[in-house]
Tab-separated table of C-alpha atoms and ligand atoms in Angstrom:
chain	number	residue	atom	x	y	z
A	1100	UNK	CA	19.996	33.817	-64.813
A	1101	UNK	CA	20.274	30.815	-62.840
A	1102	UNK	CA	18.949	30.839	-59.209
A	1103	UNK	CA	21.010	29.326	-56.353
A	1104	UNK	CA	19.167	26.403	-54.388
A	1105	UNK	CA	20.393	24.615	-51.297
A	1106	UNK	CA	20.193	20.985	-52.672
A	1107	UNK	CA	21.509	19.344	-49.450
A	1108	UNK	CA	22.452	20.440	-45.825
A	1109	UNK	CA	24.775	18.474	-43.160
A	1110	UNK	CA	26.994	18.852	-40.330
A	1111	UNK	CA	29.304	17.281	-37.808
A	1112	UNK	CA	30.355	18.015	-34.265
A	1113	UNK	CA	33.205	16.130	-32.362
A	1114	UNK	CA	32.032	13.476	-29.832
A	1115	UNK	CA	33.562	15.222	-26.859
A	1116	UNK	CA	31.154	17.069	-24.674
A	1117	UNK	CA	32.709	19.815	-22.720
A	1118	UNK	CA	30.051	20.924	-20.170
A	1119	UNK	CA	30.041	24.142	-18.203
A	1120	UNK	CA	30.769	22.076	-15.037
A	1121	UNK	CA	33.891	20.673	-16.929
A	1122	UNK	CA	34.975	24.188	-17.404
A	1123	UNK	CA	35.029	25.008	-13.807
A	1124	UNK	CA	37.728	22.724	-13.354
A	1125	UNK	CA	39.934	24.457	-15.688
A	1126	UNK	CA	39.084	28.261	-14.657
A	1127	UNK	CA	37.061	30.322	-12.372
A	1128	UNK	CA	33.807	30.239	-13.576
A	1129	UNK	CA	30.313	28.694	-12.845
A	1130	UNK	CA	27.427	27.086	-14.959
A	1131	UNK	CA	24.966	29.866	-13.413
A	1132	UNK	CA	27.472	32.617	-14.637
A	1133	UNK	CA	27.797	31.246	-18.285
A	1134	UNK	CA	24.301	29.908	-18.695
A	1135	UNK	CA	22.790	33.470	-17.303
A	1136	UNK	CA	25.195	35.596	-19.657
A	1137	UNK	CA	25.224	33.297	-22.844
A	1138	UNK	CA	22.996	30.485	-22.533
A	1139	UNK	CA	25.291	27.999	-23.425
A	1140	UNK	CA	25.061	24.610	-21.429
A	1141	UNK	CA	27.778	22.623	-23.239
A	1142	UNK	CA	29.992	22.611	-26.508
A	1143	UNK	CA	31.836	20.175	-28.421
A	1144	UNK	CA	35.622	20.084	-28.455
A	1145	UNK	CA	37.778	18.122	-30.766
A	1146	UNK	CA	39.994	15.416	-29.661
A	1147	UNK	CA	43.893	15.103	-30.459
A	1148	UNK	CA	44.165	14.359	-34.126
A	1149	UNK	CA	40.738	15.698	-35.238
A	1150	UNK	CA	41.524	18.525	-38.068
A	1151	UNK	CA	39.090	20.959	-39.602
A	1152	UNK	CA	39.505	19.243	-43.065
A	1153	UNK	CA	38.269	15.810	-41.501
A	1154	UNK	CA	35.298	17.699	-39.844
A	1155	UNK	CA	34.539	19.640	-42.736
A	1156	UNK	CA	34.669	16.290	-45.050
A	1157	UNK	CA	32.099	14.772	-42.705
A	1158	UNK	CA	29.816	17.537	-42.789
A	1159	UNK	CA	30.194	17.669	-46.452
A	1160	UNK	CA	29.617	13.955	-46.684
A	1161	UNK	CA	26.322	14.476	-44.717
A	1162	UNK	CA	25.485	17.433	-47.400
A	1163	UNK	CA	25.995	15.380	-50.477
A	1164	UNK	CA	24.056	12.673	-49.354
A	1165	UNK	CA	21.152	14.886	-48.326
A	1166	UNK	CA	21.466	16.212	-51.932
A	1167	UNK	CA	21.674	12.784	-53.488
A	1168	UNK	CA	25.023	13.775	-55.067
A	1169	UNK	CA	28.696	12.675	-55.167
A	1170	UNK	CA	31.807	14.833	-54.500
A	1171	UNK	CA	32.548	14.174	-58.599
A	1172	UNK	CA	29.439	16.301	-59.094
A	1173	UNK	CA	31.171	19.424	-57.629
A	1174	UNK	CA	32.472	22.571	-59.708
A	1175	UNK	CA	33.975	24.197	-56.578
A	1176	UNK	CA	34.420	24.491	-52.748
A	1177	UNK	CA	33.974	27.727	-50.771
A	1178	UNK	CA	35.294	27.027	-47.352
A	1179	UNK	CA	34.699	29.766	-44.289
A	1180	UNK	CA	37.087	29.460	-41.305
A	1181	UNK	CA	39.119	31.653	-38.863
A	1182	UNK	CA	40.922	28.490	-37.736
A	1183	UNK	CA	42.573	26.959	-40.513
A	1184	UNK	CA	44.361	23.785	-39.906
A	1185	UNK	CA	47.779	25.296	-41.143
A	1186	UNK	CA	48.700	29.034	-42.108
A	1187	UNK	CA	48.819	28.148	-45.557
A	1188	UNK	CA	47.329	26.725	-47.607
A	1189	UNK	CA	44.181	27.199	-46.605
A	1190	UNK	CA	41.627	24.406	-45.250
A	1191	UNK	CA	39.543	24.235	-48.794
A	1192	UNK	CA	42.504	22.399	-50.343
A	1193	UNK	CA	42.729	19.977	-47.587
A	1194	UNK	CA	39.210	19.476	-47.818
A	1195	UNK	CA	39.485	19.008	-51.623
A	1196	UNK	CA	41.860	16.319	-51.024
A	1197	UNK	CA	39.860	14.532	-48.456
A	1198	UNK	CA	36.748	14.442	-50.958
A	1199	UNK	CA	39.068	12.894	-53.698
A	1200	UNK	CA	38.101	15.606	-56.340
A	1201	UNK	CA	41.599	17.123	-57.781
A	1202	UNK	CA	41.457	19.982	-60.019
A	1203	UNK	CA	38.321	22.006	-58.777
A	1204	UNK	CA	38.882	25.308	-57.112
A	1205	UNK	CA	38.978	25.754	-53.396
A	1206	UNK	CA	38.259	29.082	-52.085
A	1207	UNK	CA	39.109	29.979	-48.357
A	1208	UNK	CA	36.947	32.733	-47.103
A	1209	UNK	CA	38.287	34.982	-43.909
A	1210	UNK	CA	35.154	36.628	-42.709
A	1211	UNK	CA	34.859	35.056	-39.191
A	1212	UNK	CA	31.608	34.732	-37.732
A	1213	UNK	CA	30.015	36.081	-41.048
A	1214	UNK	CA	32.089	33.571	-43.091
A	1215	UNK	CA	29.205	31.387	-44.137
A	1216	UNK	CA	27.094	34.432	-45.320
A	1217	UNK	CA	29.924	35.834	-47.101
A	1218	UNK	CA	30.515	32.620	-48.542
A	1219	UNK	CA	27.025	32.284	-49.875
A	1220	UNK	CA	27.443	35.478	-51.462
A	1221	UNK	CA	30.536	34.478	-53.362
A	1222	UNK	CA	28.922	30.877	-54.459
A	1223	UNK	CA	25.707	32.676	-55.390
A	1224	UNK	CA	27.723	35.205	-57.617
A	1225	UNK	CA	29.419	32.149	-59.282
A	1226	UNK	CA	26.333	30.590	-59.925
A	1227	UNK	CA	24.324	33.383	-61.186
A	1228	UNK	CA	27.328	34.206	-63.475
A	1229	UNK	CA	26.935	30.773	-64.734
A	1230	UNK	CA	30.599	29.921	-63.996
A	1231	UNK	CA	29.757	27.045	-61.729
A	1232	UNK	CA	26.538	25.023	-61.369
A	1233	UNK	CA	27.216	22.838	-58.005
A	1234	UNK	CA	29.344	24.481	-55.043
A	1235	UNK	CA	30.110	22.927	-51.569
A	1236	UNK	CA	29.764	25.402	-49.153
A	1237	UNK	CA	31.246	24.713	-45.504
A	1238	UNK	CA	31.720	26.462	-42.213
A	1239	UNK	CA	34.268	24.753	-40.086
A	1240	UNK	CA	35.883	25.670	-36.755
A	1241	UNK	CA	38.609	24.329	-34.352
A	1242	UNK	CA	38.285	26.909	-31.464
A	1243	UNK	CA	39.471	24.955	-28.762
A	1244	UNK	CA	43.080	24.607	-29.471
A	1245	UNK	CA	43.283	28.385	-29.560
A	1246	UNK	CA	41.642	29.582	-26.370
A	1247	UNK	CA	43.160	30.626	-23.309
A	1248	UNK	CA	41.254	27.885	-20.891
A	1249	UNK	CA	42.898	29.600	-17.582
A	1250	UNK	CA	40.992	32.271	-15.672
A	1251	UNK	CA	42.561	34.959	-17.593
A	1252	UNK	CA	40.787	33.796	-21.021
A	1253	UNK	CA	37.576	33.039	-19.331
A	1254	UNK	CA	35.318	35.707	-21.024
A	1255	UNK	CA	36.175	34.030	-24.319
A	1256	UNK	CA	36.720	30.495	-23.432
A	1257	UNK	CA	33.323	29.792	-22.225
A	1258	UNK	CA	31.582	31.016	-25.672
A	1259	UNK	CA	33.368	28.738	-28.149
A	1260	UNK	CA	32.978	25.439	-29.385
A	1261	UNK	CA	34.162	23.294	-32.518
A	1262	UNK	CA	32.181	21.900	-35.293
A	1263	UNK	CA	31.304	22.061	-38.985
A	1264	UNK	CA	28.320	22.609	-41.250
A	1265	UNK	CA	27.910	22.064	-45.023
A	1266	UNK	CA	25.469	22.855	-47.876
A	1267	UNK	CA	25.554	21.994	-51.321
A	1268	UNK	CA	24.527	24.547	-53.639
A	1269	UNK	CA	23.137	23.993	-56.969
A	1270	UNK	CA	22.004	26.124	-59.888
A	1271	UNK	CA	18.284	26.165	-60.644
A	1272	UNK	CA	16.028	27.625	-63.345
A	1273	UNK	CA	13.166	27.817	-61.130
A	1274	UNK	CA	13.080	31.725	-60.694
A	1275	UNK	CA	10.601	31.241	-57.760
A	1276	UNK	CA	12.951	29.398	-55.386
A	1277	UNK	CA	16.675	29.918	-54.212
A	1278	UNK	CA	18.453	32.955	-52.945
A	1279	UNK	CA	17.003	35.979	-53.483
A	1280	UNK	CA	19.757	38.274	-52.451
A	1281	UNK	CA	23.045	38.638	-50.161
A	1282	UNK	CA	23.659	41.703	-48.263
A	1283	UNK	CA	27.359	42.135	-46.890
A	1284	UNK	CA	28.920	44.670	-44.642
A	1285	UNK	CA	32.384	45.183	-43.025
A	1286	UNK	CA	33.671	48.204	-40.751
A	1287	UNK	CA	37.362	47.691	-39.995
A	1288	UNK	CA	37.335	50.744	-37.584
A	1289	UNK	CA	36.499	47.869	-35.046
A	1290	UNK	CA	38.818	45.385	-35.806
A	1291	UNK	CA	40.599	45.332	-32.679
A	1292	UNK	CA	37.349	44.862	-30.790
A	1293	UNK	CA	37.252	41.219	-31.419
A	1294	UNK	CA	40.421	39.667	-32.784
A	1295	UNK	CA	43.588	37.296	-32.484
A	1296	UNK	CA	46.273	39.446	-32.584
A	1297	UNK	CA	49.209	37.049	-33.144
A	1298	UNK	CA	50.840	34.943	-34.939
A	1299	UNK	CA	51.119	38.194	-37.165
A	1300	UNK	CA	53.206	38.535	-40.208
A	1301	UNK	CA	53.464	42.274	-39.330
A	1302	UNK	CA	56.154	41.303	-36.765
A	1303	UNK	CA	59.447	39.656	-36.837
A	1304	UNK	CA	59.434	37.159	-35.738
A	1305	UNK	CA	55.864	36.407	-35.937
A	1306	UNK	CA	55.418	35.476	-32.399
A	1307	UNK	CA	57.805	35.877	-29.377
A	1308	UNK	CA	58.267	34.440	-25.814
A	1309	UNK	CA	56.952	38.008	-24.561
A	1310	UNK	CA	53.868	37.460	-26.864
A	1311	UNK	CA	52.996	34.069	-25.413
A	1312	UNK	CA	53.659	35.207	-21.882
A	1313	UNK	CA	51.030	38.181	-22.192
A	1314	UNK	CA	48.586	35.833	-23.881
A	1315	UNK	CA	48.317	38.137	-27.227
A	1316	UNK	CA	48.030	34.848	-29.324
A	1317	UNK	CA	44.586	34.295	-27.849
A	1318	UNK	CA	41.366	35.730	-29.125
A	1319	UNK	CA	40.424	38.951	-27.245
A	1320	UNK	CA	37.296	40.862	-27.339
A	1321	UNK	CA	35.609	43.908	-25.751
A	1322	UNK	CA	32.398	41.917	-24.982
A	1323	UNK	CA	30.072	44.769	-24.334
A	1324	UNK	CA	30.927	46.607	-27.533
A	1325	UNK	CA	30.448	43.580	-29.469
A	1326	UNK	CA	27.151	42.931	-27.933
A	1327	UNK	CA	26.129	46.494	-28.736
A	1328	UNK	CA	27.055	46.343	-32.272
A	1329	UNK	CA	25.648	42.868	-32.665
A	1330	UNK	CA	22.077	43.600	-31.481
A	1331	UNK	CA	22.056	46.666	-33.958
A	1332	UNK	CA	23.464	45.223	-37.072
A	1333	UNK	CA	21.765	42.159	-37.352
A	1334	UNK	CA	18.095	43.558	-37.384
A	1335	UNK	CA	19.372	46.335	-39.591
A	1336	UNK	CA	20.687	44.178	-42.334
A	1337	UNK	CA	17.602	41.723	-42.037
A	1338	UNK	CA	15.340	44.796	-42.809
A	1339	UNK	CA	17.636	46.097	-45.657
A	1340	UNK	CA	17.593	42.263	-47.118
A	1341	UNK	CA	13.868	42.466	-46.862
A	1342	UNK	CA	13.381	45.834	-48.335
A	1343	UNK	CA	15.382	45.000	-51.306
A	1344	UNK	CA	12.972	42.262	-52.411
A	1345	UNK	CA	9.543	44.055	-51.263
A	1346	UNK	CA	9.211	41.789	-48.318
A	1347	UNK	CA	8.359	42.391	-44.652
A	1348	UNK	CA	9.289	40.760	-41.277
A	1349	UNK	CA	6.044	38.958	-41.026
A	1350	UNK	CA	6.990	37.160	-44.331
A	1351	UNK	CA	9.746	35.247	-42.656
A	1352	UNK	CA	9.260	31.703	-41.862
A	1353	UNK	CA	12.551	30.867	-40.566
A	1354	UNK	CA	15.530	33.196	-39.227
A	1355	UNK	CA	18.881	31.244	-38.515
A	1356	UNK	CA	21.305	33.851	-36.902
A	1357	UNK	CA	24.705	33.431	-36.090
A	1358	UNK	CA	24.703	31.817	-33.024
A	1359	UNK	CA	27.053	34.155	-30.869
A	1360	UNK	CA	25.051	34.277	-27.404
A	1361	UNK	CA	21.482	33.463	-26.502
A	1362	UNK	CA	20.892	37.071	-25.291
A	1363	UNK	CA	22.071	38.579	-28.660
A	1364	UNK	CA	19.755	35.979	-30.580
A	1365	UNK	CA	16.882	37.146	-28.015
A	1366	UNK	CA	17.345	40.515	-28.447
A	1367	UNK	CA	17.684	40.497	-32.494
A	1368	UNK	CA	14.477	38.371	-32.201
A	1369	UNK	CA	12.711	41.044	-30.151
A	1370	UNK	CA	13.662	44.020	-32.209
A	1371	UNK	CA	12.381	41.959	-35.359
A	1372	UNK	CA	9.267	41.193	-33.728
A	1373	UNK	CA	9.703	37.492	-34.382
A	1374	UNK	CA	8.056	34.349	-32.591
A	1375	UNK	CA	10.364	31.715	-30.957
A	1376	UNK	CA	8.967	29.122	-33.766
A	1377	UNK	CA	10.538	31.603	-36.382
A	1378	UNK	CA	14.049	31.702	-35.002
A	1379	UNK	CA	16.622	28.838	-34.734
A	1380	UNK	CA	18.782	28.498	-31.529
A	1381	UNK	CA	20.895	25.860	-30.757
A	1382	UNK	CA	23.599	27.663	-28.849
A	1383	UNK	CA	22.933	25.528	-25.688
A	1384	UNK	CA	24.427	22.552	-27.206
A	1385	UNK	CA	27.307	23.888	-29.264
A	1386	UNK	CA	28.296	27.355	-28.127
A	1387	UNK	CA	29.612	29.637	-30.700
A	1388	UNK	CA	31.356	27.813	-33.342
A	1389	UNK	CA	32.023	30.872	-35.529
A	1390	UNK	CA	31.600	30.267	-38.970
A	1391	UNK	CA	29.920	26.979	-38.749
A	1392	UNK	CA	27.038	28.061	-36.392
A	1393	UNK	CA	24.568	28.951	-39.486
A	1394	UNK	CA	25.154	25.902	-41.316
A	1395	UNK	CA	24.915	23.828	-38.331
A	1396	UNK	CA	21.497	25.345	-37.416
A	1397	UNK	CA	20.382	25.359	-40.757
A	1398	UNK	CA	20.992	21.552	-41.117
A	1399	UNK	CA	19.624	21.012	-37.762
A	1400	UNK	CA	16.681	23.011	-38.838
A	1401	UNK	CA	16.178	20.985	-42.204
A	1402	UNK	CA	16.549	17.855	-40.216
A	1403	UNK	CA	13.681	18.795	-37.924
A	1404	UNK	CA	11.252	19.822	-40.643
A	1405	UNK	CA	11.208	23.223	-39.773
A	1406	UNK	CA	11.664	24.616	-43.571
A	1407	UNK	CA	8.820	23.618	-46.119
A	1408	UNK	CA	9.277	24.549	-50.207
A	1409	UNK	CA	8.125	27.962	-50.681
A	1410	UNK	CA	9.352	29.182	-47.099
A	1411	UNK	CA	11.338	32.193	-46.672
A	1412	UNK	CA	14.553	31.693	-44.731
A	1413	UNK	CA	16.510	34.257	-43.633
A	1414	UNK	CA	20.274	33.774	-42.665
A	1415	UNK	CA	21.897	36.561	-40.819
A	1416	UNK	CA	25.555	36.963	-38.971
A	1417	UNK	CA	27.760	39.362	-37.237
A	1418	UNK	CA	31.290	38.774	-36.256
A	1419	UNK	CA	34.935	40.192	-35.743
A	1420	UNK	CA	35.995	42.659	-38.154
A	1421	UNK	CA	33.279	43.869	-37.637
A	1422	UNK	CA	31.485	41.937	-40.591
A	1423	UNK	CA	27.997	41.217	-41.037
A	1424	UNK	CA	25.397	40.240	-43.543
A	1425	UNK	CA	22.247	38.622	-44.326
A	1426	UNK	CA	20.627	36.465	-47.172
A	1427	UNK	CA	16.979	35.860	-48.061
A	1428	UNK	CA	16.457	32.430	-49.470
A	1429	UNK	CA	13.030	31.221	-50.974
A	1430	UNK	CA	13.296	27.296	-49.696
B	2904	COA	C1	31.172	38.177	-22.809
B	2904	COA	C2	29.904	38.568	-22.020
B	2904	COA	C3	29.139	37.119	-22.021
B	2904	COA	C4	30.315	39.305	-20.934
B	2904	COA	O1	29.190	39.612	-20.266
B	2904	COA	P1	29.238	41.170	-19.638
B	2904	COA	O2	27.760	41.254	-18.732
B	2904	COA	O3	29.486	41.867	-20.572
B	2904	COA	O4	30.232	40.685	-18.307
B	2904	COA	P2	31.556	41.555	-18.205
B	2904	COA	O5	32.522	41.342	-19.447
B	2904	COA	O6	30.953	42.904	-17.646
B	2904	COA	O7	32.059	40.887	-16.876
B	2904	COA	C5	31.277	41.071	-15.713
B	2904	COA	C6	32.182	40.025	-14.808
B	2904	COA	O8	32.305	38.784	-15.007
B	2904	COA	C7	33.361	38.250	-15.050
B	2904	COA	N1	33.389	37.164	-16.261
B	2904	COA	C8	34.090	37.273	-17.156
B	2904	COA	N2	33.923	36.031	-17.735
B	2904	COA	C9	33.606	35.189	-16.894
B	2904	COA	C10	33.066	33.975	-16.828
B	2904	COA	N3	33.434	33.039	-17.939
B	2904	COA	N4	32.734	33.488	-15.920
B	2904	COA	C11	32.576	34.086	-14.620
B	2904	COA	N5	32.971	35.494	-14.547
B	2904	COA	C12	33.149	36.035	-15.853
B	2904	COA	C13	34.444	39.644	-15.313
B	2904	COA	O9	35.733	39.110	-15.006
B	2904	COA	C14	33.690	40.394	-14.834
B	2904	COA	O10	33.955	40.607	-13.520
B	2904	COA	P3	34.212	42.143	-12.441
B	2904	COA	O11	32.889	42.636	-12.607
B	2904	COA	O12	34.819	41.538	-11.378
B	2904	COA	O13	35.214	42.748	-13.458
B	2904	COA	C15	29.070	39.487	-23.012
B	2904	COA	O14	29.807	40.812	-23.204
B	2904	COA	C16	28.937	39.271	-24.638
B	2904	COA	O15	27.898	38.161	-24.896
B	2904	COA	N6	29.501	39.760	-25.519
B	2904	COA	C17	29.504	39.416	-26.937
B	2904	COA	C18	30.320	38.558	-26.949
B	2904	COA	C19	30.039	37.540	-28.460
B	2904	COA	O16	29.088	37.298	-28.718
B	2904	COA	N7	31.255	37.551	-29.077
B	2904	COA	C20	31.225	36.826	-30.541
B	2904	COA	C21	30.541	37.771	-31.315
B	2904	COA	S1	30.439	36.760	-33.004
């Protein structure tokens, strides 16, 4: 059975840097509050005219160059986002058009902050089954156009950023390398704990002036509840992945967790007993880019030489749904 290997990684973030100080001009907040509670110092926001598909294409170009492959080598695209350029069709087809590869399937994944890990599980299943040999996996997000940047929305607005990360996955016959296993979970009982309620096809019309007035088209969350579940579910699913492969926490060379909040990452790290060198954190620069945090952090780690052939890599995510998951990869 073929194994899924990471042939290349890459990312793109918009040039526009938005510091905590910049946010204080939009809402009642402070650099000290944001840094202390989240570890975020700045994030990137798109400028008018930039689309998710365009950011995804730039990240994909970088990942393809890293892999030494061309778009024409791709057999399929899997794209994870909660902020599609349009309600329909999904951003995957717009990315496919940007890449100039008509005909290959483009699959959009809606698993929020867990989107990249869910997407990896989907791509890995296709590769193991022998259906496709080369898959482009992308996480892309434009959050800045959908957040309430007034004081009313400050608990959410300070967290999010825009960006895209990509990986080119290829089939390998080398049984010693590649994705060892993926482990996915969800618990819809907590769906409303972190959600974007409107626009909603359940309602007719899908959005109204009253809804807009009340701000229910913006993301909302119970921050404390999200925090509590994130710091429990992530270590749990890492342990589950390790146990499934007869491995131990001490075997992990690098953990790339979803970048939700520095305090969440630190608590996950502590609960697993990992050192700073074993855990990737870049939230201070980019904030939470939802489905894009893991591939951006992974691409940065690769560029910094933090992964060597044979290393054990663990990806772990938690997000709205709630959804969560982990993947173990022999690099
Ligand atoms: C959002 C989060 C940082 C808030 O921290 P917290 O310690 O729970 O803070 P609280 O929500 O209790 O708010 C404390 C106070 O700060 C205020 N506050 C909220 N956002 C603020 C901001 N950006 N700036 C200044 N004050 C803010 C609140 O209004 C509240 O004021 P009050 O005490 O007068 O009511 C924290 O809950 C968190 O990180 N949750 C997880 C979020 C997450 O990662 N989501 C994505 C997961 S994928």
